[in-house]
PDB file of C-alpha atoms in Angstrom:
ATOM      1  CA  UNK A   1       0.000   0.000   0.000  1.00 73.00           C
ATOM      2  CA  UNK A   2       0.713   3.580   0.130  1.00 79.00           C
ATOM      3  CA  UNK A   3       1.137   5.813   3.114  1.00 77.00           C
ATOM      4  CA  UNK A   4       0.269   9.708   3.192  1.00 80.00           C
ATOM      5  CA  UNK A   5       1.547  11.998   5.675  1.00 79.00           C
ATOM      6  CA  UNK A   6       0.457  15.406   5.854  1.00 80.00           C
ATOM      7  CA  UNK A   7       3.515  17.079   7.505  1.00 74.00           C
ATOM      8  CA  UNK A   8       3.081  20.440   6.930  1.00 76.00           C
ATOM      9  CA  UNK A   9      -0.627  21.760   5.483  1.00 84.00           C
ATOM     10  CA  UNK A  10      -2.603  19.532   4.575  1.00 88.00           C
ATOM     11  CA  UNK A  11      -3.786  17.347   2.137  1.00 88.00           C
ATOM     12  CA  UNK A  12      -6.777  15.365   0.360  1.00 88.00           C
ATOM     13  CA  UNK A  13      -6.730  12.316  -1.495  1.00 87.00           C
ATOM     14  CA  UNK A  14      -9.532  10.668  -4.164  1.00 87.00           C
ATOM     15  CA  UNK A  15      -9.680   6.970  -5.496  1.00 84.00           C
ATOM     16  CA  UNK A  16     -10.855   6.170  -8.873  1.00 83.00           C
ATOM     17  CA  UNK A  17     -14.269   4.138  -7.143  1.00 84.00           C
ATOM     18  CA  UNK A  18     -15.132   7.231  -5.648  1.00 86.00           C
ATOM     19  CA  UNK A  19     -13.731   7.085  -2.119  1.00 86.00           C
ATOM     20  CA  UNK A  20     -11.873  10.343  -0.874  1.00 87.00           C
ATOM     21  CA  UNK A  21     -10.596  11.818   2.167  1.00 87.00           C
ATOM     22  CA  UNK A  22      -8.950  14.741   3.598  1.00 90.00           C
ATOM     23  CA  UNK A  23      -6.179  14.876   5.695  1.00 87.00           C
ATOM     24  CA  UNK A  24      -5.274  17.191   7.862  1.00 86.00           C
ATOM     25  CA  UNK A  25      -2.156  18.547   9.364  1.00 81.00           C
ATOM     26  CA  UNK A  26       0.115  15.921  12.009  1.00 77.00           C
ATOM     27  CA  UNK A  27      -2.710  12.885  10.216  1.00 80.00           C
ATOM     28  CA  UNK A  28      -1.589   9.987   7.852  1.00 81.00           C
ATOM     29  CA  UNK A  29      -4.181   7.621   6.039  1.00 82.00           C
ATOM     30  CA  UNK A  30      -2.606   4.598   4.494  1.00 82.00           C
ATOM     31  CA  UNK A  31      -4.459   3.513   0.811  1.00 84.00           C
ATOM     32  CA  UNK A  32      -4.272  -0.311   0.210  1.00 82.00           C
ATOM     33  CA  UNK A  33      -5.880  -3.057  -2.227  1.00 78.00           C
ATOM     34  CA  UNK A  34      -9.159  -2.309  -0.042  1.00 78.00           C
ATOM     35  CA  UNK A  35      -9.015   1.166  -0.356  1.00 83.00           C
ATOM     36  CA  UNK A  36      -8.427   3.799   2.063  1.00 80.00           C
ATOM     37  CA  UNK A  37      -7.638   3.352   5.567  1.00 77.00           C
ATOM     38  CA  UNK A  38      -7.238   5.114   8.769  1.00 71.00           C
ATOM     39  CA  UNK A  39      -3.220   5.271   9.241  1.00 65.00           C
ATOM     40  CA  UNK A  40      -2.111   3.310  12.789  1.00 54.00           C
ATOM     41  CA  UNK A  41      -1.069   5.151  15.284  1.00 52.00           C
ATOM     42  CA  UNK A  42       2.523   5.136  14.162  1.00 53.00           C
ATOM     43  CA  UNK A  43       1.678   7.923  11.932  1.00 58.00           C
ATOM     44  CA  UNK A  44       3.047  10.728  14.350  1.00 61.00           C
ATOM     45  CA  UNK A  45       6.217   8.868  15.008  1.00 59.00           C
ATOM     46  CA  UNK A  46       6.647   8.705  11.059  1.00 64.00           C
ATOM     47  CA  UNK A  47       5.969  11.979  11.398  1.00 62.00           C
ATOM     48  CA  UNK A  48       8.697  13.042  13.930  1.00 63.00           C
ATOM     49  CA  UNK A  49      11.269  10.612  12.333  1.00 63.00           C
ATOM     50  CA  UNK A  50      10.456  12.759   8.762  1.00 65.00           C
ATOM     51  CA  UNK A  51      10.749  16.146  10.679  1.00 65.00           C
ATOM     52  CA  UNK A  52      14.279  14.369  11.941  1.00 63.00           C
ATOM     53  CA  UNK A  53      15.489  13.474   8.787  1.00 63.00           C
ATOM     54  CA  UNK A  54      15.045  17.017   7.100  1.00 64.00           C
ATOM     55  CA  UNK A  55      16.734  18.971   9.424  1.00 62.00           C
ATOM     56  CA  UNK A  56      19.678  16.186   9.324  1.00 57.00           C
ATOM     57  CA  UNK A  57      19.413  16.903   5.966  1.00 58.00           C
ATOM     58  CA  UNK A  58      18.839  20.894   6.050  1.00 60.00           C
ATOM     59  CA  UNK A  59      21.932  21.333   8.503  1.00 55.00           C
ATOM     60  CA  UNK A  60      24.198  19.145   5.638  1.00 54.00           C
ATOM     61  CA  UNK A  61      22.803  21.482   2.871  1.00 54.00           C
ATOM     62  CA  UNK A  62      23.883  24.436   4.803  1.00 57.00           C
ATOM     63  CA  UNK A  63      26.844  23.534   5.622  1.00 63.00           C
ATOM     64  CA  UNK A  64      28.470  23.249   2.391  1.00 62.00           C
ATOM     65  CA  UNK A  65      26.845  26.538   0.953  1.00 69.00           C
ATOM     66  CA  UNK A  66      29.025  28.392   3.673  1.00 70.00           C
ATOM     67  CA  UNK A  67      31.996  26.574   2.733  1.00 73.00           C
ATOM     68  CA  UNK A  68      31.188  27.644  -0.739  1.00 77.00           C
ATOM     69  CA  UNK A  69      30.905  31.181   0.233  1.00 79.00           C
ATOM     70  CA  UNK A  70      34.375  31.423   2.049  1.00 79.00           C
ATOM     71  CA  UNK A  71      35.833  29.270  -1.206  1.00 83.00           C
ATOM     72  CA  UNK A  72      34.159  31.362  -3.759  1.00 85.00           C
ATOM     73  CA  UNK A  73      35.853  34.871  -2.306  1.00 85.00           C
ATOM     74  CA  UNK A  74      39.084  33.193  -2.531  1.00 86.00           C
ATOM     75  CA  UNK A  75      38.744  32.693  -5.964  1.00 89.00           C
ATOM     76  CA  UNK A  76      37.639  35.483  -6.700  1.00 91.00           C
ATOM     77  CA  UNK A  77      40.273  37.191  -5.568  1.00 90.00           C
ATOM     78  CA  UNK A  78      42.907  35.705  -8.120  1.00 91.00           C
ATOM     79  CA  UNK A  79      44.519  38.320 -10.350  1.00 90.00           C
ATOM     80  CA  UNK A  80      44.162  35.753 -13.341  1.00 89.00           C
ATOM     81  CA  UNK A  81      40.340  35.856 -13.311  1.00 92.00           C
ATOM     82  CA  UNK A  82      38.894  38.313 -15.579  1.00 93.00           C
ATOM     83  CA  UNK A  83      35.368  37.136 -15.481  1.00 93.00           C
ATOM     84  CA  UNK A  84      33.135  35.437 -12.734  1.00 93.00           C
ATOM     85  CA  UNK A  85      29.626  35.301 -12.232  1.00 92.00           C
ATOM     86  CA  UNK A  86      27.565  33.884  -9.361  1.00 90.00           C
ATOM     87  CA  UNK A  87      24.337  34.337 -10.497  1.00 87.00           C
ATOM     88  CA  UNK A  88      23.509  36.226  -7.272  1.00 78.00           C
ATOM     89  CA  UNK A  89      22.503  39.667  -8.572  1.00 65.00           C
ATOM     90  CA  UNK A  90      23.401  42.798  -5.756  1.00 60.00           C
ATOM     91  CA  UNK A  91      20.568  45.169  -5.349  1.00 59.00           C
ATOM     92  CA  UNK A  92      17.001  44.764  -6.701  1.00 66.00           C
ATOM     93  CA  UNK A  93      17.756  44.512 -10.828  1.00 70.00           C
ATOM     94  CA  UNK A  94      17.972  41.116 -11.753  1.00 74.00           C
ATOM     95  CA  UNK A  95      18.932  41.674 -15.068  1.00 86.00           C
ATOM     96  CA  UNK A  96      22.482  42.912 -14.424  1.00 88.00           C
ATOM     97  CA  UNK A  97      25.079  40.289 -13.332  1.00 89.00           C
ATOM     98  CA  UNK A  98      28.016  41.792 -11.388  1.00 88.00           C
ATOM     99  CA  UNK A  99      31.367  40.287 -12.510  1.00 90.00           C
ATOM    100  CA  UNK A 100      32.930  39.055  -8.991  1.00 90.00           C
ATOM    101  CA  UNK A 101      36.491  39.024 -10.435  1.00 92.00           C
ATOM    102  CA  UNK A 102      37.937  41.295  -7.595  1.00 89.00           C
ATOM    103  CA  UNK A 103      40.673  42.493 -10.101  1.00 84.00           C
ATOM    104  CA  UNK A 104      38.485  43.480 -12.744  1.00 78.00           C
ATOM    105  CA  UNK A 105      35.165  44.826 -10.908  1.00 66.00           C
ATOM    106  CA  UNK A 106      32.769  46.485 -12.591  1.00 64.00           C
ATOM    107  CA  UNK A 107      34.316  45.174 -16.130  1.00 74.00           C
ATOM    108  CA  UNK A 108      32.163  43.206 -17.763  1.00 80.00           C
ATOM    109  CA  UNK A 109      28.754  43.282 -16.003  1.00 89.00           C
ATOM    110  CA  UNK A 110      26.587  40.405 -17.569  1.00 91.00           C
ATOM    111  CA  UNK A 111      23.252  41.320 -19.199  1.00 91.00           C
ATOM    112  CA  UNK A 112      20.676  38.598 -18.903  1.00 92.00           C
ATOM    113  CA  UNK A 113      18.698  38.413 -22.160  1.00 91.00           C
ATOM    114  CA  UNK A 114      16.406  35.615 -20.552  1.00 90.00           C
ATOM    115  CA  UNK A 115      15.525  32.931 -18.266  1.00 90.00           C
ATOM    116  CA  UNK A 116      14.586  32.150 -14.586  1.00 89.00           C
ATOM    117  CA  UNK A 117      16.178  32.119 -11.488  1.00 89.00           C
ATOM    118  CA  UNK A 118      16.083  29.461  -8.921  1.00 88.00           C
ATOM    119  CA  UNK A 119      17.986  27.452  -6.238  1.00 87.00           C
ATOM    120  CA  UNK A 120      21.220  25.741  -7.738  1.00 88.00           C
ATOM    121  CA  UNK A 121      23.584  22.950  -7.019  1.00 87.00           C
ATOM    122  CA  UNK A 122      23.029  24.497  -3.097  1.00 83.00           C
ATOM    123  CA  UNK A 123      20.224  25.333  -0.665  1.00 81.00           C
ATOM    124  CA  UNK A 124      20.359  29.137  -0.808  1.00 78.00           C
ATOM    125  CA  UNK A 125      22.480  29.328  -4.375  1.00 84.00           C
ATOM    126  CA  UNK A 126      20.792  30.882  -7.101  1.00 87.00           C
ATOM    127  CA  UNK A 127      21.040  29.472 -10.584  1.00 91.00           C
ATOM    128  CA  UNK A 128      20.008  31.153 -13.640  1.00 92.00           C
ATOM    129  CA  UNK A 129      17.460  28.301 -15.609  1.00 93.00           C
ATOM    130  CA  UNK A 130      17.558  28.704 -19.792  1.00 91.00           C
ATOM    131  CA  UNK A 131      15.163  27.530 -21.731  1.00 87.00           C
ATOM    132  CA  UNK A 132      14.255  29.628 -24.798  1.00 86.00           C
ATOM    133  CA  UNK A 133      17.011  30.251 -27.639  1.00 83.00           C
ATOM    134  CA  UNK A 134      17.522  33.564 -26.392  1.00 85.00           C
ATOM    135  CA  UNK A 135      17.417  32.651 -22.845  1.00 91.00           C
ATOM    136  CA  UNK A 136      21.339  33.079 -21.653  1.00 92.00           C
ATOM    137  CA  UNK A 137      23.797  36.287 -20.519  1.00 94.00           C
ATOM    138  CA  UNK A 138      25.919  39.202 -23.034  1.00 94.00           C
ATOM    139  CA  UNK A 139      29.395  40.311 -21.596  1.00 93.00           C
ATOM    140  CA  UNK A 140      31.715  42.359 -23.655  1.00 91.00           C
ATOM    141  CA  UNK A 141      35.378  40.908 -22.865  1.00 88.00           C
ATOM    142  CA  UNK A 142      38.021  42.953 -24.677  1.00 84.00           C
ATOM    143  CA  UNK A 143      41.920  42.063 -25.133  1.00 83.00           C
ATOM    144  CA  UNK A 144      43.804  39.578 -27.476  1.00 85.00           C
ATOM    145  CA  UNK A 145      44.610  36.189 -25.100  1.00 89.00           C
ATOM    146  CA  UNK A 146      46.820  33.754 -26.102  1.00 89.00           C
ATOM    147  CA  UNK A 147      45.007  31.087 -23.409  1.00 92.00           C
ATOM    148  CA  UNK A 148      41.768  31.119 -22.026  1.00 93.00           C
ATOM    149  CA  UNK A 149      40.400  28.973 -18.727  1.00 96.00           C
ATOM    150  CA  UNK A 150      36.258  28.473 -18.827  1.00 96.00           C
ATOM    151  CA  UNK A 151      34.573  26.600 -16.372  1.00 97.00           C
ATOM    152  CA  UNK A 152      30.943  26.501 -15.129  1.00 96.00           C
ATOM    153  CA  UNK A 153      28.548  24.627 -13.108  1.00 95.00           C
ATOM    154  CA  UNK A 154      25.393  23.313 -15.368  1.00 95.00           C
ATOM    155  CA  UNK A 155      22.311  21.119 -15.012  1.00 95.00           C
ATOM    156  CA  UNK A 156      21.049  19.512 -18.318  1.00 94.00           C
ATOM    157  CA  UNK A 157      17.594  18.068 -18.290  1.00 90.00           C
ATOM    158  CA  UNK A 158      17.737  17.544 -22.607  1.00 89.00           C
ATOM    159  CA  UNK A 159      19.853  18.629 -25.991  1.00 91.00           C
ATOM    160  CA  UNK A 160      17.156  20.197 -28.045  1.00 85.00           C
ATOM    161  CA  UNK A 161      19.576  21.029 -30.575  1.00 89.00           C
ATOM    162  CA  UNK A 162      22.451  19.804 -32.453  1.00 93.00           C
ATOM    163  CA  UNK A 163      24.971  22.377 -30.679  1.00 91.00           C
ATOM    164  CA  UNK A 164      24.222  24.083 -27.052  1.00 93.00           C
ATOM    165  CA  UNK A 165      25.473  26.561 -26.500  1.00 92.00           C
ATOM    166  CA  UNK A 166      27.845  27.054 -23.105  1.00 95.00           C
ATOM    167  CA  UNK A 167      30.385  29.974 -23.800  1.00 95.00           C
ATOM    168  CA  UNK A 168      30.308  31.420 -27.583  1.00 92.00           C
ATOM    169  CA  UNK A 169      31.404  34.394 -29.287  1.00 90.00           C
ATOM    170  CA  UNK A 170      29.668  36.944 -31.346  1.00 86.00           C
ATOM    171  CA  UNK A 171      30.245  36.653 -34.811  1.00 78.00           C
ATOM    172  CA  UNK A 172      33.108  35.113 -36.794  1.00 76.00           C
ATOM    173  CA  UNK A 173      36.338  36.941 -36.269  1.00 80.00           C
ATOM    174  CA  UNK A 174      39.319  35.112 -36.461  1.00 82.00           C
ATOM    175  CA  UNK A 175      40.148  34.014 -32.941  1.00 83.00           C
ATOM    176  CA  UNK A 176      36.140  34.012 -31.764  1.00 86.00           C
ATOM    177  CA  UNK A 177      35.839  30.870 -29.670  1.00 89.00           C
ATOM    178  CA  UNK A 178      31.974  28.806 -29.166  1.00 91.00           C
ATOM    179  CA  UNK A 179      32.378  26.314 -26.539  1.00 96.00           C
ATOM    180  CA  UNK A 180      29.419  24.040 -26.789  1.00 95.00           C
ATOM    181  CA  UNK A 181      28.005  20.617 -25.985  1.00 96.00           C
ATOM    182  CA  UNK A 182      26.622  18.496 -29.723  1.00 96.00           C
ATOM    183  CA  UNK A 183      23.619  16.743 -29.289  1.00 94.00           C
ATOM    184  CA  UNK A 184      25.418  13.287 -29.281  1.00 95.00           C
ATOM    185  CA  UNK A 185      26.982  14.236 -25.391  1.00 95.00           C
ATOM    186  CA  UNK A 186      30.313  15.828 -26.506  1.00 96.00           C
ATOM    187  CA  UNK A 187      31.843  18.523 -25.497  1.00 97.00           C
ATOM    188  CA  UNK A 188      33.284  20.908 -28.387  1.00 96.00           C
ATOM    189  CA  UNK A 189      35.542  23.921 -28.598  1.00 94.00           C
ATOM    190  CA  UNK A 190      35.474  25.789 -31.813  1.00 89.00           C
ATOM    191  CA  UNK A 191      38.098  28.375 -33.310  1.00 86.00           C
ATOM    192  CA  UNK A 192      37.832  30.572 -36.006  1.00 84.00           C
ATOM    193  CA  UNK A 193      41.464  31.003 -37.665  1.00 79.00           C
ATOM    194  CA  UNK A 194      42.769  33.140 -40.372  1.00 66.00           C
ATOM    195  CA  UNK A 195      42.101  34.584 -42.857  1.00 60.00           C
ATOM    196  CA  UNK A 196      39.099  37.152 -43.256  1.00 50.00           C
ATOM    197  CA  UNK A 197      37.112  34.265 -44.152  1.00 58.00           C
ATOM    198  CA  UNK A 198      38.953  31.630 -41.560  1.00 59.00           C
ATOM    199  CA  UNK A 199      38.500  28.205 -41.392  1.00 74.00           C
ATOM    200  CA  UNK A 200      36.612  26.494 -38.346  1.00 77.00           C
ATOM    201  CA  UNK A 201      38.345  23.564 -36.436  1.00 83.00           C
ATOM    202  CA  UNK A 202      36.458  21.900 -33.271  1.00 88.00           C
ATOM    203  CA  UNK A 203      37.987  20.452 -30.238  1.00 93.00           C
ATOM    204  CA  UNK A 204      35.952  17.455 -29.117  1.00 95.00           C
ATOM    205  CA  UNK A 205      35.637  15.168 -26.717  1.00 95.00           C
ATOM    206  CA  UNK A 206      34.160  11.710 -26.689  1.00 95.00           C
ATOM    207  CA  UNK A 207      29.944  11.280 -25.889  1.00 95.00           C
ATOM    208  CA  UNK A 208      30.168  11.599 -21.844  1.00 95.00           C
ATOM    209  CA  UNK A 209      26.725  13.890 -21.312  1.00 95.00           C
ATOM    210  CA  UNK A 210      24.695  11.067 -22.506  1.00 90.00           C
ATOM    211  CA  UNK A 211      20.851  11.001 -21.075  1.00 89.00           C
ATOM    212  CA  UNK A 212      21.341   8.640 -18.271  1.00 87.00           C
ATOM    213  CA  UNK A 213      23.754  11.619 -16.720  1.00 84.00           C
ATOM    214  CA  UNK A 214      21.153  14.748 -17.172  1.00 91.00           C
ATOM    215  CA  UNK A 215      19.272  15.715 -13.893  1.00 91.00           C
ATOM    216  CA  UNK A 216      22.154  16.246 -12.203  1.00 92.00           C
ATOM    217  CA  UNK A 217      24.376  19.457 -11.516  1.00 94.00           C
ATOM    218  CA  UNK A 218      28.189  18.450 -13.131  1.00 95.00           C
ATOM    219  CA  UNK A 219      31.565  20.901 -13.866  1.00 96.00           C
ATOM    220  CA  UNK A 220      32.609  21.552 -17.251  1.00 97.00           C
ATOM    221  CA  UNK A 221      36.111  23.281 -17.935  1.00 97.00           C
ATOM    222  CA  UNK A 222      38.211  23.735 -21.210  1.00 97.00           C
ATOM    223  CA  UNK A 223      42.067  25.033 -21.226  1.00 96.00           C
ATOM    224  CA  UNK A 224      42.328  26.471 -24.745  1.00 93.00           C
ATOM    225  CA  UNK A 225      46.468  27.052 -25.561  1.00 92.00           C
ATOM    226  CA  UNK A 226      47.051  28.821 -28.800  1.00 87.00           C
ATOM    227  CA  UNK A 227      50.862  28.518 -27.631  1.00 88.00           C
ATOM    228  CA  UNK A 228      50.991  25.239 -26.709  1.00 89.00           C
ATOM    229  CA  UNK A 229      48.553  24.092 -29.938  1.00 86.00           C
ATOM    230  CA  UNK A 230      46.411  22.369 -26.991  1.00 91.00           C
ATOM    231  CA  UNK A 231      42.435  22.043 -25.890  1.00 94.00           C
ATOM    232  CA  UNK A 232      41.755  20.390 -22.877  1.00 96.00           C
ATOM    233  CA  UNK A 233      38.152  19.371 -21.648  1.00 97.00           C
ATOM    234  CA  UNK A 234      37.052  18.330 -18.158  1.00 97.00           C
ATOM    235  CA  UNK A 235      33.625  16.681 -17.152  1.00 96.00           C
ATOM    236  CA  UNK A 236      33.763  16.920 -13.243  1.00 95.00           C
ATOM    237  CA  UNK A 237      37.334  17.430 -12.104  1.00 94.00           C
ATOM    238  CA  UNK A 238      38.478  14.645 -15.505  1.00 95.00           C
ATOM    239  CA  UNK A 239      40.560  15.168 -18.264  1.00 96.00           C
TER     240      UNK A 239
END
């Protein structure tokens, strides 16, 4: 059978023969082959063992976010890091995206073109959700580099389309870079070379977001090395 508990508000439940019940706040009912049932009298000690469990489980979750905080202003602090962005807008316009690279503040803000906000890989850390094509942020990053670090934190439910976009740029100027995922679960870095009409070359890795890994938060990086004639991709932590 199937127990209901009503923890918090409460609840009502309805059969397909017709039988339904409420149930209030602190009640269980239990719904077997015979229908619906009173719950035994277990039902507030299932209760208090739930109420247990989630604060266990709350005082985990919190944990780690504040560990993430103190980690996160560390990093930000390095004089290599140009651009960072924590999806945690300051002050009440949520379309602006401060960059937290203490070394470069203020330069480039992020522009959100579309999407939702909502809790991330961490109780109490904001992601930004994307689901229309022109869902996503605009930052203007100017300079010639002759290496470039990306990384970025990412839940996939689906690949609509046959290249996803993660970091791309505008256009097709020699030396623009799109770093995206193809549809088939591998993760590409693209380069636009020389001359005024260059030639594009992708970086790819082998299939690893395949379907049975969505709905869950992972870490992507690339190392792109014009110097070194390298591209280096990283599901998790892996080469």
């Amino acid at each position: 059978g199937t127990h209901l508990l009503a923890a918090k508000g409460s609840a009502s439940i309805r059969l397909k023969s017709g039988q339904q019940r409420a149930v209030p706040q602190g009640d269980g009912i239990r719904v077997g082959i015979g229908g619906i049932a009173l719950a035994a009298d277990t039902t507030k000690l299932a209760l208090a063992a739930q109420a247990q469990i989630a604060e266990h489980l709350h005082a985990r979750r919190s944990g780690p976010t504040g560990r993430w905080r103190i980690l996160s202003q560390r990093q930000n602090e390095d004089p290599d890091l140009l651009v960072r962005y924590t999806f945690e807008p300051a002050g009440p316009d949520k379309t602006i995206l401060p960059n937290q690279a203490a070394g470069h503040d203020g330069l480039p803000e992020g522009q959100i073109t579309g999407g939702r906000f909502g809790e991330g890989s961490r109780p109490g850390k904001s992601a930004l959700f994307l689901a229309q094509p022109r869902d996503g942020i605009q930052f203007a990053l100017p300079g010639s580099y002759g290496s470039m670090t990306m990384a970025m934190r990412i839940f996939i439910d689906n690949l609509d389309h046959e290249y996803n976009s993660l970091c791309m740029s505008t256009g097709i100027n020699p030396g623009g870079l799109h770093w995206q995922i193809h549809r088939s679960g591998r993760l590409e870095t693209g380069v636009f070379g020389q001359p005024a009409n260059p030639p594009y070359k992708i970086h790819a890795s082998p299939p690893v977001l395949v379907p049975n890994s969505f709905g869950a938060w992972r870490h992507l990086a690339v190392v792109y090395d014009s110097h070194e004639g390298s591209v280096s991709h990283y599901l998790d932590g892996n080469l």
